[in-house]
PDB file of C-alpha atoms in Angstrom:
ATOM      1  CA  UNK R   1      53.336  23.895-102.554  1.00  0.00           C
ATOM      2  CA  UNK R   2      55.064  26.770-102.472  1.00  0.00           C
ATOM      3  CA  UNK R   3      54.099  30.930-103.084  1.00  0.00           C
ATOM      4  CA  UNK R   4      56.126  33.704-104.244  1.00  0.00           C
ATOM      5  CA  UNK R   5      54.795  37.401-103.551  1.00  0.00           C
ATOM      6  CA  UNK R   6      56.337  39.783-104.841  1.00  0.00           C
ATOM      7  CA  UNK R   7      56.641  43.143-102.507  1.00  0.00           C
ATOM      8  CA  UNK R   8      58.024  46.485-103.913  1.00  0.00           C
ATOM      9  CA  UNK R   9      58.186  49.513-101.039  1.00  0.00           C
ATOM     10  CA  UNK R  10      58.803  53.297-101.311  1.00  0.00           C
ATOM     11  CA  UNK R  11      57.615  55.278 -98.098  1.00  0.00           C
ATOM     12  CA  UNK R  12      54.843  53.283 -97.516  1.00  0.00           C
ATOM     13  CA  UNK R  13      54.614  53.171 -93.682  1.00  0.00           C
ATOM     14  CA  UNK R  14      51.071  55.360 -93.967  1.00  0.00           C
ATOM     15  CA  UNK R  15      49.110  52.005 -95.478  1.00  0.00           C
ATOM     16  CA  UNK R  16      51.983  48.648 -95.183  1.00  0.00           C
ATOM     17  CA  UNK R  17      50.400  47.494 -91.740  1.00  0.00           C
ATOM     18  CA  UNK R  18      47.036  46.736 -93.556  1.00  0.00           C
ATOM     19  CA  UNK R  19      48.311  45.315 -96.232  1.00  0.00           C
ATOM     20  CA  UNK R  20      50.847  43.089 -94.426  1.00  0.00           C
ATOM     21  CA  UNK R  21      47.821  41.983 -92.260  1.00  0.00           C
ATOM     22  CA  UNK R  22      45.686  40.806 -94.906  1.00  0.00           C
ATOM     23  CA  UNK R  23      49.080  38.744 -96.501  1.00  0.00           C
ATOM     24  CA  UNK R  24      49.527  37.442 -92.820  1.00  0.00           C
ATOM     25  CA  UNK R  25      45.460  36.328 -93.036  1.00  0.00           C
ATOM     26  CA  UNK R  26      45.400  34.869 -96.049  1.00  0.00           C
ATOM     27  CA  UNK R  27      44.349  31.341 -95.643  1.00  0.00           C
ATOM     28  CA  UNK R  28      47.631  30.099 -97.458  1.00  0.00           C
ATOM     29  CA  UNK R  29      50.025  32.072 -95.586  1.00  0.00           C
ATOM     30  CA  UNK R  30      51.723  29.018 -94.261  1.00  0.00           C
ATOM     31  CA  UNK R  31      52.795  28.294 -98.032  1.00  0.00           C
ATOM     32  CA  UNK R  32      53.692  31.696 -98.839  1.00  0.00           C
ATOM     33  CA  UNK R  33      56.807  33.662 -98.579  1.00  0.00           C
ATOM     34  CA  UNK R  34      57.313  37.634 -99.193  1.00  0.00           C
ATOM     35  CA  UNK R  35      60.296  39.102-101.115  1.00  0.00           C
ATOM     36  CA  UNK R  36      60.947  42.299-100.370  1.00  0.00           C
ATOM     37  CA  UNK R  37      62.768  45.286-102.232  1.00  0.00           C
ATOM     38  CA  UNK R  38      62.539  48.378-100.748  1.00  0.00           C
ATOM     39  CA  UNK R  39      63.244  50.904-103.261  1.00  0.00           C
ATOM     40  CA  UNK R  40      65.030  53.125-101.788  1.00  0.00           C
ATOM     41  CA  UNK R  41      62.237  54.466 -98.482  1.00  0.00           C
ATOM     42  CA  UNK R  42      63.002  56.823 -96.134  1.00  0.00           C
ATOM     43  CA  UNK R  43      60.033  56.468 -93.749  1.00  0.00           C
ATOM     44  CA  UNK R  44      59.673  53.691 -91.261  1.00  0.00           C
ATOM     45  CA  UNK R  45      58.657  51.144 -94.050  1.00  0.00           C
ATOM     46  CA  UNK R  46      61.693  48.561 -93.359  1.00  0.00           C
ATOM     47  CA  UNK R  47      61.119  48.626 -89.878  1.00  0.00           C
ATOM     48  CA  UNK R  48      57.281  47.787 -90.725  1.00  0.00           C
ATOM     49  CA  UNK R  49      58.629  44.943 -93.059  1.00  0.00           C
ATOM     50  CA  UNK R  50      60.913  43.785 -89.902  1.00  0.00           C
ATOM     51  CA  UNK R  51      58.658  43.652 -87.255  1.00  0.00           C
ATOM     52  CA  UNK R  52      56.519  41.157 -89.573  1.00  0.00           C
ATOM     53  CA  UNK R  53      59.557  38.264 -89.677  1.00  0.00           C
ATOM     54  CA  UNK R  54      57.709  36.466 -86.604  1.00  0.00           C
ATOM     55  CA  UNK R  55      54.140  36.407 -88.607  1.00  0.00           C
ATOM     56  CA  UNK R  56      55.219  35.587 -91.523  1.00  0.00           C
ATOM     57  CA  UNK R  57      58.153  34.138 -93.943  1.00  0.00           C
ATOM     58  CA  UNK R  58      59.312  37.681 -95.048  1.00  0.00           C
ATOM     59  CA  UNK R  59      62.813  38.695 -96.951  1.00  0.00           C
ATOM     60  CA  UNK R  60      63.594  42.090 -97.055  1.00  0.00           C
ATOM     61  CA  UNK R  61      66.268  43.587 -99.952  1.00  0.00           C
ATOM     62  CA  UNK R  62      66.951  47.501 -99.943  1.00  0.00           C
ATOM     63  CA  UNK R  63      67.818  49.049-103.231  1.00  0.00           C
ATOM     64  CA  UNK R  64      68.406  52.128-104.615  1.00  0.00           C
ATOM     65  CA  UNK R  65      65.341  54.328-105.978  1.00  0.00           C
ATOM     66  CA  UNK R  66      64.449  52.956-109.332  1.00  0.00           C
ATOM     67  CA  UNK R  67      60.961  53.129-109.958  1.00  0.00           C
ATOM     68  CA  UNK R  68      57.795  50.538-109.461  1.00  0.00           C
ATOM     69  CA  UNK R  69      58.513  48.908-112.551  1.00  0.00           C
ATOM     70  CA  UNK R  70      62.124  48.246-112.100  1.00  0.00           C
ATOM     71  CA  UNK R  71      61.834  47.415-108.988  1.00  0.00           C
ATOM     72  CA  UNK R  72      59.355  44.565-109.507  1.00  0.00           C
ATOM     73  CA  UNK R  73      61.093  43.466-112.574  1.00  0.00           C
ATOM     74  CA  UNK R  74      64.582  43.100-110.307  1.00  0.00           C
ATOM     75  CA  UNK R  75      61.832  41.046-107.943  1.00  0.00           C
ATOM     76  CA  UNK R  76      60.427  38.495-110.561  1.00  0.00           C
ATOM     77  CA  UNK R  77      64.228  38.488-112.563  1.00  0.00           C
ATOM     78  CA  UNK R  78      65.863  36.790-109.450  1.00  0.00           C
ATOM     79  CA  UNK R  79      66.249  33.063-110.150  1.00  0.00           C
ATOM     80  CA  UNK R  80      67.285  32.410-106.928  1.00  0.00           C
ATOM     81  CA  UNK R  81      63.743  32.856-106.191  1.00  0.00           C
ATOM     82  CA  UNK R  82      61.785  29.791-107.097  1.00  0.00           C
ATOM     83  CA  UNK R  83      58.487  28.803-105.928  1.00  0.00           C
ATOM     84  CA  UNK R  84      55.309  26.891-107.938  1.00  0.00           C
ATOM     85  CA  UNK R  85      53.143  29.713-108.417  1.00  0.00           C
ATOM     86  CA  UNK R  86      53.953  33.698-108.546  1.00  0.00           C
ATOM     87  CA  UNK R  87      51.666  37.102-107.215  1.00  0.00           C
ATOM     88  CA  UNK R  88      52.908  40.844-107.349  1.00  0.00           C
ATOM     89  CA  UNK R  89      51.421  42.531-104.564  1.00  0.00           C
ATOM     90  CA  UNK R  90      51.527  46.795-103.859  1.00  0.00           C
ATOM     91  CA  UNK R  91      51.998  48.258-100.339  1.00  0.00           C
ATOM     92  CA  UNK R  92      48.819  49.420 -99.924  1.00  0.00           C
ATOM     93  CA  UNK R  93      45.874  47.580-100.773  1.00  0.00           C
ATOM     94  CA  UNK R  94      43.987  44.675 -99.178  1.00  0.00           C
ATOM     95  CA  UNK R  95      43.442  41.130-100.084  1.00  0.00           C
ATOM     96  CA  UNK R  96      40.667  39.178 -99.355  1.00  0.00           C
ATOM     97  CA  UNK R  97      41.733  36.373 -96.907  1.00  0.00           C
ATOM     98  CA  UNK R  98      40.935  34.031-100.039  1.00  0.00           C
ATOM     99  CA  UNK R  99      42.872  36.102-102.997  1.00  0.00           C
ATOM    100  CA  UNK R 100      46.201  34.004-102.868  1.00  0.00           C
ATOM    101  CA  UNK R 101      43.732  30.238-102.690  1.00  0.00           C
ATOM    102  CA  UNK R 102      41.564  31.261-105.407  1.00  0.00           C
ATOM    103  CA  UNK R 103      44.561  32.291-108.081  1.00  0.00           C
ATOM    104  CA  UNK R 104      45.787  29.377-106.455  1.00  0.00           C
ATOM    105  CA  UNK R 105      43.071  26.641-108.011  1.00  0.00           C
ATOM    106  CA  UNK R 106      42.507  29.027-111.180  1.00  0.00           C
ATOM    107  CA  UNK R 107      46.297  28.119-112.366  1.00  0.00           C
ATOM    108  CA  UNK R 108      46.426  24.290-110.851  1.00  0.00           C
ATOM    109  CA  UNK R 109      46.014  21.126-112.448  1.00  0.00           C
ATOM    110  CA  UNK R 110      48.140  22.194-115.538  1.00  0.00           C
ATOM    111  CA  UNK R 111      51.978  22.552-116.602  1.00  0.00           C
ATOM    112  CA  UNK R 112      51.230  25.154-119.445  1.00  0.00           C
ATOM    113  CA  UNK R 113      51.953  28.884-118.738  1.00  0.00           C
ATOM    114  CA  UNK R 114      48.975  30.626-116.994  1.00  0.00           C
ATOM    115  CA  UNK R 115      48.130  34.095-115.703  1.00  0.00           C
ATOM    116  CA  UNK R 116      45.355  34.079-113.433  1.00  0.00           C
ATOM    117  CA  UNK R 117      44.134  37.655-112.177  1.00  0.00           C
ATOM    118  CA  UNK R 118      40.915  39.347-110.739  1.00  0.00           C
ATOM    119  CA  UNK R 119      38.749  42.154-110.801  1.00  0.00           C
ATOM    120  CA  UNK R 120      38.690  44.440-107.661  1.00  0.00           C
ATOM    121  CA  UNK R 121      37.108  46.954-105.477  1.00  0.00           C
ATOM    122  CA  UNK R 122      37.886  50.233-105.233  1.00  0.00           C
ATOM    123  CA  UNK R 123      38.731  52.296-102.227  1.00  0.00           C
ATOM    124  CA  UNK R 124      39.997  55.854-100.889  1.00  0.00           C
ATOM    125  CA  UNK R 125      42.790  56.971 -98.175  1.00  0.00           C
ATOM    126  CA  UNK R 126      40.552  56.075 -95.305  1.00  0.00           C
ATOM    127  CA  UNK R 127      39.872  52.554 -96.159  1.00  0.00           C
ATOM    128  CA  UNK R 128      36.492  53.649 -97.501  1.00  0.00           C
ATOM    129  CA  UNK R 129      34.903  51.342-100.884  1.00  0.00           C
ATOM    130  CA  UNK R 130      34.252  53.803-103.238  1.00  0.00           C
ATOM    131  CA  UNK R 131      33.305  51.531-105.879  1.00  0.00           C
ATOM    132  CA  UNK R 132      32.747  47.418-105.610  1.00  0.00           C
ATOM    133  CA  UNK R 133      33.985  46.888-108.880  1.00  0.00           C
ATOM    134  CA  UNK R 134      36.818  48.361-110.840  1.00  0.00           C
ATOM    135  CA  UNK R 135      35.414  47.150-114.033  1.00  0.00           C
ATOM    136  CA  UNK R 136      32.005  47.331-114.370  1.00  0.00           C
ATOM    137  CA  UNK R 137      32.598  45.153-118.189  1.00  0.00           C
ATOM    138  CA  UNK R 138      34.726  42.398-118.223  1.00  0.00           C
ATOM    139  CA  UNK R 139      37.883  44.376-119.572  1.00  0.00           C
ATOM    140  CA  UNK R 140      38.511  43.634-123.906  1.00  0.00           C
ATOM    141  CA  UNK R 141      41.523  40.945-123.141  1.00  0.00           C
ATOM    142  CA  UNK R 142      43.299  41.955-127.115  1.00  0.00           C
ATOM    143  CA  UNK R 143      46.304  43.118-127.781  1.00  0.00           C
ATOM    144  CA  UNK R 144      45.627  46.560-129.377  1.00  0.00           C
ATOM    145  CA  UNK R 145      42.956  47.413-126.378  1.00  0.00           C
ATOM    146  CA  UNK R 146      46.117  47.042-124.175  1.00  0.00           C
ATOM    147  CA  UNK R 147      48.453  48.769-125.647  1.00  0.00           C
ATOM    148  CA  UNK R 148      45.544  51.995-125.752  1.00  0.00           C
ATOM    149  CA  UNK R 149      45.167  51.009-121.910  1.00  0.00           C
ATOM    150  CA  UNK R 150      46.103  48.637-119.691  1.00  0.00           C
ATOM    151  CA  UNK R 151      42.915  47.332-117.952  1.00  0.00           C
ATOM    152  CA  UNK R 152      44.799  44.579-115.321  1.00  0.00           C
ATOM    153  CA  UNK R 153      47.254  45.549-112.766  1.00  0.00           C
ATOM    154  CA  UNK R 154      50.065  43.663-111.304  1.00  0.00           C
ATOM    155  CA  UNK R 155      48.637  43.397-107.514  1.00  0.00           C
ATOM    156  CA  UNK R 156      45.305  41.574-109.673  1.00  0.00           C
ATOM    157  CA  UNK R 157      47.880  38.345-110.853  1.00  0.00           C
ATOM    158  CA  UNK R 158      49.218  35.520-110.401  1.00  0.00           C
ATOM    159  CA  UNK R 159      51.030  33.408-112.386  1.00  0.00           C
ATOM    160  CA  UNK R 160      52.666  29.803-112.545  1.00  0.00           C
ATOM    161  CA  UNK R 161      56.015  28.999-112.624  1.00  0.00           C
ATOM    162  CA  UNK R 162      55.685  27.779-116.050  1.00  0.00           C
ATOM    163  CA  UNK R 163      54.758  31.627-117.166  1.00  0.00           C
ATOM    164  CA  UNK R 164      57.602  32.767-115.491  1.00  0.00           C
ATOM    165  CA  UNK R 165      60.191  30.852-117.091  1.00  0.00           C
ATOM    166  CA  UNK R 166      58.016  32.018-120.222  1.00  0.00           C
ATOM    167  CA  UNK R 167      58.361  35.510-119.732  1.00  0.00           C
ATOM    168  CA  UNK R 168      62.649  35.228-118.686  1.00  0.00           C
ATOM    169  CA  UNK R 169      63.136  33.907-121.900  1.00  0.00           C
ATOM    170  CA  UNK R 170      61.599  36.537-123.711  1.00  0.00           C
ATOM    171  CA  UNK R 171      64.702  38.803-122.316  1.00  0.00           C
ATOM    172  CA  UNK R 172      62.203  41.694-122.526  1.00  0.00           C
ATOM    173  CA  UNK R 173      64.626  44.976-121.978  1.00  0.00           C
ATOM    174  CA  UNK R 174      62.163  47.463-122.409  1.00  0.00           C
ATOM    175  CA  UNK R 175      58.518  47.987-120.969  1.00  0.00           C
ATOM    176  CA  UNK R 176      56.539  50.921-119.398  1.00  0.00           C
ATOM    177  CA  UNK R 177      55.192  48.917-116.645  1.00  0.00           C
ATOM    178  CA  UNK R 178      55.496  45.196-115.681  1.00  0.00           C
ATOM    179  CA  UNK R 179      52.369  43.967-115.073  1.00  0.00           C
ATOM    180  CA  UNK R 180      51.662  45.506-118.570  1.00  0.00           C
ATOM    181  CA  UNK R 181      54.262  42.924-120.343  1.00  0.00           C
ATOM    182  CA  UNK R 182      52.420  39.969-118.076  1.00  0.00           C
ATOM    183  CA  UNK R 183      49.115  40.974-119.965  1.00  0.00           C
ATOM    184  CA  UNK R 184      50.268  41.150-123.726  1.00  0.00           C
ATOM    185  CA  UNK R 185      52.054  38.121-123.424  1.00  0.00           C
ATOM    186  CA  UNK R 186      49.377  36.378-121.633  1.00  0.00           C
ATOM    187  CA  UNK R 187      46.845  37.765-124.503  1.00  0.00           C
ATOM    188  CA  UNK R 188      49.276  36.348-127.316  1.00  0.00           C
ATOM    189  CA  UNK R 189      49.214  32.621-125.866  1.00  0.00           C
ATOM    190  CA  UNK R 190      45.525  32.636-124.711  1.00  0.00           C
ATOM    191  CA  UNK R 191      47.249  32.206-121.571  1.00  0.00           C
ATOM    192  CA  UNK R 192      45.123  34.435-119.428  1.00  0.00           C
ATOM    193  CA  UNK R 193      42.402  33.667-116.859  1.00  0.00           C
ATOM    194  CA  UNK R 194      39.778  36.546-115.058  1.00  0.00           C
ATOM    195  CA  UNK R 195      37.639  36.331-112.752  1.00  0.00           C
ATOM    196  CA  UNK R 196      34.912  39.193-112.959  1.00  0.00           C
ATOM    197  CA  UNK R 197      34.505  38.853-108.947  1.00  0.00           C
ATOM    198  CA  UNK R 198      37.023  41.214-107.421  1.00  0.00           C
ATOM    199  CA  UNK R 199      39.087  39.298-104.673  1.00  0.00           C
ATOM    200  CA  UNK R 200      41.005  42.646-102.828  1.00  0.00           C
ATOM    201  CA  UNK R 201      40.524  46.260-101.965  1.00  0.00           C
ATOM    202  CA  UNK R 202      42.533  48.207-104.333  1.00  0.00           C
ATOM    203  CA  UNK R 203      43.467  51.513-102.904  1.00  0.00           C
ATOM    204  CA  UNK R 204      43.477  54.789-104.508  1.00  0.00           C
ATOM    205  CA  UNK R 205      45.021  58.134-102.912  1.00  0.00           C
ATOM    206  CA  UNK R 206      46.989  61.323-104.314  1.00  0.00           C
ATOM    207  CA  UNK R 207      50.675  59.450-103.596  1.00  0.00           C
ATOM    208  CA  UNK R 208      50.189  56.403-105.566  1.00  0.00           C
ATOM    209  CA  UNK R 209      51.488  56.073-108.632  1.00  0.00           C
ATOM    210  CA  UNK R 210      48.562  54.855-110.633  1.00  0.00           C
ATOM    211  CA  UNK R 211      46.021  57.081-108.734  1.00  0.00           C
ATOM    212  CA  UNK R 212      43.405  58.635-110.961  1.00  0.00           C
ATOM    213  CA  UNK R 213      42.445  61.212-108.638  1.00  0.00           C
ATOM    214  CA  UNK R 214      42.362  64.988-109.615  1.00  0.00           C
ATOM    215  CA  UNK R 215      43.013  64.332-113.369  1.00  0.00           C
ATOM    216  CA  UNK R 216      40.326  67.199-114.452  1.00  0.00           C
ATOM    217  CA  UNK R 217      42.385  69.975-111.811  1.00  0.00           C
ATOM    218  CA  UNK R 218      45.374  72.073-113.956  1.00  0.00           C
ATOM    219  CA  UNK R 219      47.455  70.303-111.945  1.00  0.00           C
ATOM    220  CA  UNK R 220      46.128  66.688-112.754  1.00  0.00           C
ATOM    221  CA  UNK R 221      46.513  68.261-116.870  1.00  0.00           C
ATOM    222  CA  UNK R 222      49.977  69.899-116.693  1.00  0.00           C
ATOM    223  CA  UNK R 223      51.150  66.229-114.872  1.00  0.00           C
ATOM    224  CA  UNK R 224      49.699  64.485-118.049  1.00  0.00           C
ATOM    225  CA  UNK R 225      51.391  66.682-120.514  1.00  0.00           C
ATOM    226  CA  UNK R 226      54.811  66.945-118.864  1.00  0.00           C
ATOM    227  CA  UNK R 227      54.360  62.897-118.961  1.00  0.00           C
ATOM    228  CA  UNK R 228      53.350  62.731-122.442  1.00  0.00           C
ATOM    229  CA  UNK R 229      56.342  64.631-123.899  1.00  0.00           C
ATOM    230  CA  UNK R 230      58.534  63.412-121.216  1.00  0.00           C
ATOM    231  CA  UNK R 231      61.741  60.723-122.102  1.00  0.00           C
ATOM    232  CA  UNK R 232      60.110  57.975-120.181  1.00  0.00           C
ATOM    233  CA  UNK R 233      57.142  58.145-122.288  1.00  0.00           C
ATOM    234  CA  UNK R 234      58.986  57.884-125.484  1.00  0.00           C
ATOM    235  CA  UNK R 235      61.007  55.105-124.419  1.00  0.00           C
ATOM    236  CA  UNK R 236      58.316  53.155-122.990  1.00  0.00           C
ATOM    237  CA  UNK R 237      54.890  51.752-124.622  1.00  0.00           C
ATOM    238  CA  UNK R 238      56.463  52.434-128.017  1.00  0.00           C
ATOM    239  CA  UNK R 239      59.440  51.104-127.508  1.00  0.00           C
ATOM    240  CA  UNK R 240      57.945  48.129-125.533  1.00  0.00           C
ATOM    241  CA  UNK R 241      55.591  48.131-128.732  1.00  0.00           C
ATOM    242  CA  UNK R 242      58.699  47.781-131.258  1.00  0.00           C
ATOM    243  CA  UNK R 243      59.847  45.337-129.640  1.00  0.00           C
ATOM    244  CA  UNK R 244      56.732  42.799-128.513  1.00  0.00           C
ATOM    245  CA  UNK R 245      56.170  43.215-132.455  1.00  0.00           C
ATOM    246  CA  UNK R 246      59.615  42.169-133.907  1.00  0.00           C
ATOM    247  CA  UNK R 247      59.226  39.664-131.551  1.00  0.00           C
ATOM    248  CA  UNK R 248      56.583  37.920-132.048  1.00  0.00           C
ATOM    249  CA  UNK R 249      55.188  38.669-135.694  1.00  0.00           C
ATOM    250  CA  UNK R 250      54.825  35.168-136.474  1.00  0.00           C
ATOM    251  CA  UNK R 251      52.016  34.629-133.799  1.00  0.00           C
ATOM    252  CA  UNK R 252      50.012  37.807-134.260  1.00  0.00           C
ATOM    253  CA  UNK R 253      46.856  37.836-136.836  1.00  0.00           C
ATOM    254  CA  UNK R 254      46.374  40.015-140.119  1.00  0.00           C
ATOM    255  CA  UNK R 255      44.378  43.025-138.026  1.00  0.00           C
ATOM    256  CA  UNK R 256      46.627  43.033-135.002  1.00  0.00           C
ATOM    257  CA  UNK R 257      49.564  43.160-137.241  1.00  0.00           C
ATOM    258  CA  UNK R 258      48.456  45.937-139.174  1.00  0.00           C
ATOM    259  CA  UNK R 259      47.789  47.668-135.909  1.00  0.00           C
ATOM    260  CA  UNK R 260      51.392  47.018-134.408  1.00  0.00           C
ATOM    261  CA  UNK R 261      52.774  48.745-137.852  1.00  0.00           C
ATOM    262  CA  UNK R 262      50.247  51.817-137.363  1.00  0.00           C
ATOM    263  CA  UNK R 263      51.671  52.220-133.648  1.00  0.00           C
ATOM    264  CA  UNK R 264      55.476  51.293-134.260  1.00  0.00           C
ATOM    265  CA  UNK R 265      55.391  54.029-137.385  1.00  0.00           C
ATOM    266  CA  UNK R 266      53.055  56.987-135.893  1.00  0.00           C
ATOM    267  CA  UNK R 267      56.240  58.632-135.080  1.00  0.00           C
ATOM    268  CA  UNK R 268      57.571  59.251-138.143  1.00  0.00           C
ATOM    269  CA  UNK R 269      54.956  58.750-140.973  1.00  0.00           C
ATOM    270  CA  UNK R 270      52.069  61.000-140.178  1.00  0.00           C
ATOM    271  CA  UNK R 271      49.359  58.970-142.292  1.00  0.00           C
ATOM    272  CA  UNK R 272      49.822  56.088-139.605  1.00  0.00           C
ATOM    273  CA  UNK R 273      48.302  58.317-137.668  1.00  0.00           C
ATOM    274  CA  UNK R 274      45.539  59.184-138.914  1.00  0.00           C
ATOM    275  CA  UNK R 275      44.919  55.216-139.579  1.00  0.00           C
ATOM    276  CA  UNK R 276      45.488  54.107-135.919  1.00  0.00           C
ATOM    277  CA  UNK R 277      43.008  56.251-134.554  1.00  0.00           C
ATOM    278  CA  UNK R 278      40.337  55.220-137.363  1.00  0.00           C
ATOM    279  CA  UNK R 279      41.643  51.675-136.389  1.00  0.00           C
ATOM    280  CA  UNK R 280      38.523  49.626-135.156  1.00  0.00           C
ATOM    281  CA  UNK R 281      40.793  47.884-133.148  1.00  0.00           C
ATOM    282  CA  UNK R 282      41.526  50.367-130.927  1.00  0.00           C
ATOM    283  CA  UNK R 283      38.704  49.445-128.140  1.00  0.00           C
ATOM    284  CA  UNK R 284      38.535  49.936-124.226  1.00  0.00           C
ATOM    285  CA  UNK R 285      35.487  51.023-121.967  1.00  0.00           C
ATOM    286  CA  UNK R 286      38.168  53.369-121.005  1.00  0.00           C
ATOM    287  CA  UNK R 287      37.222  56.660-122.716  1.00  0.00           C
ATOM    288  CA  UNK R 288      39.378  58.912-120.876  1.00  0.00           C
ATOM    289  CA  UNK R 289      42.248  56.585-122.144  1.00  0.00           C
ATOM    290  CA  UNK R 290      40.803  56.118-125.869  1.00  0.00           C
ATOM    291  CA  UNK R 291      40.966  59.940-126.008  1.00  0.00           C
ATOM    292  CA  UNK R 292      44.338  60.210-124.431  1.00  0.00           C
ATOM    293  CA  UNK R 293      45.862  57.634-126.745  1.00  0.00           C
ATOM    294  CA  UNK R 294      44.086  59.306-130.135  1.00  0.00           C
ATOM    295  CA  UNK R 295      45.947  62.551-129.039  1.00  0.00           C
ATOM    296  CA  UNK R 296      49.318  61.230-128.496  1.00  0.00           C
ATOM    297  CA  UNK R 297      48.746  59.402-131.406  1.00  0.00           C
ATOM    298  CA  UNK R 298      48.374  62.208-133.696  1.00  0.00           C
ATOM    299  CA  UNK R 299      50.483  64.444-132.220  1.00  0.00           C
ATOM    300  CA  UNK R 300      53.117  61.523-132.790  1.00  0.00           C
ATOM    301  CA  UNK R 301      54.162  61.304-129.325  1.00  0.00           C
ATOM    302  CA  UNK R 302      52.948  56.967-128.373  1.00  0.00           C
TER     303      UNK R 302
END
């Protein structure tokens, strides 16, 4: 049997030794092997990553700066890569010494294409556990609650090889995050296992890029508008949405159809607008994120 994790770096020498240490503990580390692209760091993380090639099978690639998301999608695109099952991992959480076995028997004893993932537990900069679950609810696994927010991240997943191949052949070219095109795809072929019981520590801090600290401050709000009406945003979940749609029509029901024109056309015609955010489709336990996507959606900016 053999494990894939994939490892994306940028300056994270503050919180890499923990995170490396829970990889090295995990009690399948003798089956697993870390690939590495540093995205460009200019800290001591590659050094870090080095001084781990005695504990643990561990390749490390330096790129140029391109993001989280391309960065992991260079990762999981390189078919020289192959292994039986797949897990994204960031640089600085912690696993449970049992996160890579349980995904592990969640995906076995089938050749179908599976996503496996698990809730989580929150903590702060100083290792603290803020909060033992992420989601108190099990998170509402359909399409449209995705696209109004994501509710699984990459470091929660695993995945067979079978999903892999799956997801290259989709030659998706366009996506705001990729952990976020695992999930819809997973969603459309009832594809996707969870497991409420969180099985790592997932870290949150002001230099992460998901961090959800400080959103209330000016700062936190000025951040959020300058990302609304910024070119990434317009070229991501909408144009990811455009195309997942085109795509895949054929397999999507009446109601999540009608949703996918709503989003694709709130851009230009303003009465899809005011229908996607009447759209009882739109659902998460995320209200912060319900409100944030109504706005955008009627100021026509998804």
């Amino acid at each position: 049997m053999n494990i894939a994790v994939f490892l994306s770096t940028y300056n994270g020498g503050q919180f890499l030794q923990k995170q490396l240490d829970s990889l090295v503990s995990q009690t399948l580390s003798s089956s697993m092997k870390i690939f590495v692209r540093d995205d460009g760091s200019s800290d001591q993380t590659v050094s870090i990553l080095n001084s781990y090639k005695d504990k643990i099978a561990i390749t490390v690639k330096k790129g140029t700066n391109k993001g989280p998301a391309k960065s992991f999608w260079e990762l999981f695109c390189d078919t020289r890569i192959k292994a039986d099952y797949y897990a994204f991992c960031d640089q600085d959480d912690i696993w449970d010494p049992d996160k890579i076995e349980r995904g592990v028997k969640a995906l076995s004893g089938t050749d179908k294409p599976v996503v496996w993932c698990s809730n989580c537990r929150v903590m702060d900069g100083e290792d603290n556990v803020v909060s033992e679950l992420y989601h108190e609810k099990k998170p509402i696994f359909k399409l449209p609650s995705q696209f109004v927010c994501g509710a699984i991240q990459g470091c929660a997943m695993m995945f067979n090889n079978a999903f892999r191949d799956y997801i290259l052949s989709q030659n998706v070219s366009s996506f705001p995050m990729h952990d976020f095109v695992f999930v819809t795809y997973a969603i459309l072929n009832d594809a996707l296992i969870y497991e409420h019981e969180p099985s790592f520590n997932y870290r949150i801090h002001s230099g992460n890029v998901v961090a959800k600290e400080k959103k209330y401050s000016l700062k936190g709000i000025k951040k959020s508008l300058n990302n609304w009406f910024s070119k990434k945003s317009k070229n991501g979940v909408s144009e990811y949405a455009r195309f997942f749609y085109e795509n895949n029509k054929e397999q999507l029901s009446p109601q999540d159809a009608e949703f996918f024109e709503q989003l694709t056309g709130c851009r230009r015609n303003i009465m899809k607008r005011f229908k996607l955010i009447r759209n009882h489709a739109c659902k998460t336990y995320n209200k912060r994120a319900l409100r944030s996507f109504k706005i955008r959606a009627l100021l026509g900016i998804l």
